[in-house]
CSV table of C-alpha atoms in Angstrom, one decimal:
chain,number,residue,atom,x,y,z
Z,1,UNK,CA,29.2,13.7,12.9
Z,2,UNK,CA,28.1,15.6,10.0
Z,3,UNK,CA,31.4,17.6,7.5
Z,4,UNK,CA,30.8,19.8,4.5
Z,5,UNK,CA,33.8,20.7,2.8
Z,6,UNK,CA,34.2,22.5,-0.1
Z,7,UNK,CA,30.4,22.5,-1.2
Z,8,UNK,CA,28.2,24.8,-3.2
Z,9,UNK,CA,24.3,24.9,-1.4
Z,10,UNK,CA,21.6,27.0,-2.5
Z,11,UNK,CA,19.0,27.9,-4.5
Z,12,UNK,CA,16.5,26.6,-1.4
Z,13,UNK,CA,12.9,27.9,-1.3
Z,14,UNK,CA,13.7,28.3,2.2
Z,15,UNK,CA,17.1,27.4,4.1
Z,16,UNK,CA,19.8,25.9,2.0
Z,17,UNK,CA,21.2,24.0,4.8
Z,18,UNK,CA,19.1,23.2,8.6
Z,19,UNK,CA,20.5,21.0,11.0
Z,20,UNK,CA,18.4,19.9,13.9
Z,21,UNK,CA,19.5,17.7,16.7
Z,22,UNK,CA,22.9,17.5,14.9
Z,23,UNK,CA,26.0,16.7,17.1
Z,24,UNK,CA,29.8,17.3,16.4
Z,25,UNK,CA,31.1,17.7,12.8
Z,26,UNK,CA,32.4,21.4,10.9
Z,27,UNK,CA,31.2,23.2,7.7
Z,28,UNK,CA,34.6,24.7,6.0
Z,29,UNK,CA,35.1,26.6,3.1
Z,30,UNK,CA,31.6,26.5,1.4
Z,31,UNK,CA,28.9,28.5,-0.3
Z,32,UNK,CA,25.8,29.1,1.2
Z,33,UNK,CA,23.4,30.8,-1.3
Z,34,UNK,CA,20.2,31.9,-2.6
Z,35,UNK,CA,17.7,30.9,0.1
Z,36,UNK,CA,13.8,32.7,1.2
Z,37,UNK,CA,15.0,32.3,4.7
Z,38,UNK,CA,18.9,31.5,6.5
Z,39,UNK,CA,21.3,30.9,4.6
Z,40,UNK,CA,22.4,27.7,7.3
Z,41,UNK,CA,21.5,27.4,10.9
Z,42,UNK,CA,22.4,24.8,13.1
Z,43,UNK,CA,19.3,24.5,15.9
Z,44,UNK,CA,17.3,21.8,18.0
Z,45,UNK,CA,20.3,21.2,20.5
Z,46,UNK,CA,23.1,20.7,17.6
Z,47,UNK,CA,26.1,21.0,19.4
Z,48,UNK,CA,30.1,21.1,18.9
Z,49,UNK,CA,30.6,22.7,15.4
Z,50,UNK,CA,33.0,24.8,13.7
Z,51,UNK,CA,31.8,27.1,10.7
Z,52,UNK,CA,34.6,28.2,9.4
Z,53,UNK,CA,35.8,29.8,6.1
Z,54,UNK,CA,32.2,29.7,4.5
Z,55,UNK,CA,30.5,32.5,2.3
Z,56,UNK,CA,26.8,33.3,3.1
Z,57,UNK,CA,25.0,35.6,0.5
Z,58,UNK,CA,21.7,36.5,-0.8
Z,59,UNK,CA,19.7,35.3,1.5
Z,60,UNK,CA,16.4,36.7,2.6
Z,61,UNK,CA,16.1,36.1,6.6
Z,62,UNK,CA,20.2,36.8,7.5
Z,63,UNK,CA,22.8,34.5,7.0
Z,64,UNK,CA,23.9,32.0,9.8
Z,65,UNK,CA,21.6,31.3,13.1
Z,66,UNK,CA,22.7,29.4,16.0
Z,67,UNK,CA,19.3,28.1,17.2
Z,68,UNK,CA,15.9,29.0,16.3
Z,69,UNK,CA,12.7,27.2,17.4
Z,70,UNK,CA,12.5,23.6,17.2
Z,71,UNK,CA,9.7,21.0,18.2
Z,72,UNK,CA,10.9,19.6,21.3
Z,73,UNK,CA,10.1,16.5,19.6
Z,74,UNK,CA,12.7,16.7,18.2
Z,75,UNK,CA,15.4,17.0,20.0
Z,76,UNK,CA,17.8,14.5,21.4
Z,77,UNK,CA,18.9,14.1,24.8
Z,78,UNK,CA,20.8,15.4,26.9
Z,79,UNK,CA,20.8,18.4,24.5
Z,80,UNK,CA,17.5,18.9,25.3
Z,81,UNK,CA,17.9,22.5,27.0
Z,82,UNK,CA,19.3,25.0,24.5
Z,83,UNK,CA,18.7,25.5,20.4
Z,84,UNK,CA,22.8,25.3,19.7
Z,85,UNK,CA,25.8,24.6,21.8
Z,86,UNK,CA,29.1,25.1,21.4
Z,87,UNK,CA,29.3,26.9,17.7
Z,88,UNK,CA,32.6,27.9,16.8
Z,89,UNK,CA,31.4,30.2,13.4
Z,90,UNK,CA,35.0,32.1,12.6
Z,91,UNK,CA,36.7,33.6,9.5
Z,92,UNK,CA,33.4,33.5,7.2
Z,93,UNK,CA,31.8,36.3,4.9
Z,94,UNK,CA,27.9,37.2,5.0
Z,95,UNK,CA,27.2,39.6,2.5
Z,96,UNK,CA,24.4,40.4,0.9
Z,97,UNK,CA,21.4,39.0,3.0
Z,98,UNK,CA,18.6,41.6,3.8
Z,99,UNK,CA,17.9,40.2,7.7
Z,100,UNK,CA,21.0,40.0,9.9
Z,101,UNK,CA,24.4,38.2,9.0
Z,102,UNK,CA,24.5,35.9,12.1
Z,103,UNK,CA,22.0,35.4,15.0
Z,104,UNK,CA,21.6,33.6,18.4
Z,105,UNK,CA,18.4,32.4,19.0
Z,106,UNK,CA,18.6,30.2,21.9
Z,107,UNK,CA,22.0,29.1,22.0
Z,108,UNK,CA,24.9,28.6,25.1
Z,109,UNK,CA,28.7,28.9,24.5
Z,110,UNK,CA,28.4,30.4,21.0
Z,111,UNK,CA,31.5,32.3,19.3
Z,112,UNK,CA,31.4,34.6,16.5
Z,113,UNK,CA,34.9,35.9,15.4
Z,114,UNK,CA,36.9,37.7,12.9
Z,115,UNK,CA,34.1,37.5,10.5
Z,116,UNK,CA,33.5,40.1,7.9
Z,117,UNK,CA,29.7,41.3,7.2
Z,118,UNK,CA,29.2,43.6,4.8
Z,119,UNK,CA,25.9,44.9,2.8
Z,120,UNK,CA,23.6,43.1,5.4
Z,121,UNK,CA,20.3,43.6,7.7
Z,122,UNK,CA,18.7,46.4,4.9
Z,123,UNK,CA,15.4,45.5,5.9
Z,124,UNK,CA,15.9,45.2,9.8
Z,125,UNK,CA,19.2,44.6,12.1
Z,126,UNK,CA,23.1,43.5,11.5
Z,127,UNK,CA,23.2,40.8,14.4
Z,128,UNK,CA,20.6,39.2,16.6
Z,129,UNK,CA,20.5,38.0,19.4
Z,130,UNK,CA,17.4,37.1,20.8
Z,131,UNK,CA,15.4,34.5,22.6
Z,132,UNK,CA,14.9,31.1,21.0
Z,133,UNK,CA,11.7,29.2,20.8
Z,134,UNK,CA,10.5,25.9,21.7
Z,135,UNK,CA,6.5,23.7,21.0
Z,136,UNK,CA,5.2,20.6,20.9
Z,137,UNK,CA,3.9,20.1,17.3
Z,138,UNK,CA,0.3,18.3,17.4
Z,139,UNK,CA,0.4,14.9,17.4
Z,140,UNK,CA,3.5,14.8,19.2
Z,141,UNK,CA,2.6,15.3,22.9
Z,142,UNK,CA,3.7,12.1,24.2
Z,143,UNK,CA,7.8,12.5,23.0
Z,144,UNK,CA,7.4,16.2,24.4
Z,145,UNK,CA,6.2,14.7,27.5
Z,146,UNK,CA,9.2,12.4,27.3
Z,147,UNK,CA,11.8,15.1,26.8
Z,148,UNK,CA,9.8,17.0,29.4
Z,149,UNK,CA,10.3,14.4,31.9
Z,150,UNK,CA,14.1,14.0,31.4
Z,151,UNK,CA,14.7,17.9,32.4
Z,152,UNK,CA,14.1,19.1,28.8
Z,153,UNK,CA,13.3,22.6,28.1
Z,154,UNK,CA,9.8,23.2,26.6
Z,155,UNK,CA,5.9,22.3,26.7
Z,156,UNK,CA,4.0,19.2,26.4
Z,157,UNK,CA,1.2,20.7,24.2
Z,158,UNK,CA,0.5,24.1,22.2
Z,159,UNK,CA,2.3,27.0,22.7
Z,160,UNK,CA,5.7,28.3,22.6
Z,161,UNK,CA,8.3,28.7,25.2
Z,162,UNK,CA,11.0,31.3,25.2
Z,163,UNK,CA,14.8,29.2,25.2
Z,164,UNK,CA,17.5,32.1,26.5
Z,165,UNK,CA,21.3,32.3,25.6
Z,166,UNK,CA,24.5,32.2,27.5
Z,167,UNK,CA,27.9,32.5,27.2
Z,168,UNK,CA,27.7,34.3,23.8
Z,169,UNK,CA,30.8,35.8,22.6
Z,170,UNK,CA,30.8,38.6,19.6
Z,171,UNK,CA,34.2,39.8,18.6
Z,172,UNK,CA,36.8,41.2,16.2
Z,173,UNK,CA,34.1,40.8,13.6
Z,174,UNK,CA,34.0,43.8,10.7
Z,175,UNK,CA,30.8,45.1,9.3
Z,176,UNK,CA,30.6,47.1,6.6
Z,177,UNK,CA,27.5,48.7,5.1
């Protein structure tokens, strides 16, 4: 249960805001800003949010990702299958990012909606949606094991497995460049 309301992040060497393994909560009406990679993403099975209202600019990578690749590690059960569940992201701005404005990588039941995206993906694409990744960092093989053995999604040593999506929904969204 995780809210940011109101809130000005950025200037981040790499992501102003990551969530992994991050269940229920909303992020409304904030500034994401000035990051070397997303702007915000919400991966490692975080589940049940609404992004809503926010402004994501001038990021290099894009601008909101629901899942990514995560260390299966990580991740907590029993959202131990996909990157992102349930993500409500509606009514935002991405502007300004030189990778895509939003992205799925990995992610079931995911809305994006009546967003507007303007001057975005000048280097590559306008929206992703692509395949999701999941490893076993070294050291770590025993907790992937774990996971492994309670139906989670992934390996129990080195190399990466591909995490699909479903149930993604794109719609009544404006982009503009």
């Amino acid at each position: 249960y995780i809210y940011v309301e109101n809130s000005n992040v950025g200037n981040a060497a790499q992501n102003p805001l990551d969530f992994v393994a991050v269940q229920y909560g909303h992020l409304l009406g904030n500034k994401f800003h000035d990051g070397g990679d997303w702007c915000a993403y919400l991966k490692g099975g975080s589940a049940y949010f609404t992004i809503e209202g926010n402004e994501f600019t001038n990021c290099f990578v894009g601008g909101f990702t629901a899942g990514q690749g995560t260390g299966l590690e990580y991740m907590t059960s029993p959202w131990i299958h996909h990157e992102a569940y349930d993500l409500k992201f509606v009514n935002n701005v991405v502007h300004d990012v030189t990778g895509a404005a939003v992205g799925v990588n990995g992610g079931y039941n995911i809305l994006f909606a009546y967003n507007t995206f303007y001057r975005v993906g000048t280097r590559s694409h306008a929206i992703e949606v692509v395949y999701g990744l999941r490893s076993c960092d070294a050291g770590h093989e025993a907790d992937c094991r774990r996971r492994v053995n309670e139906g989670g999604w992934g390996r129990e040593g080195s190399g990466e497995e591909p995490i699909g999506n479903r149930n993604v929904t794109i719609v009544d969204n404006v982009l503009l460049n």
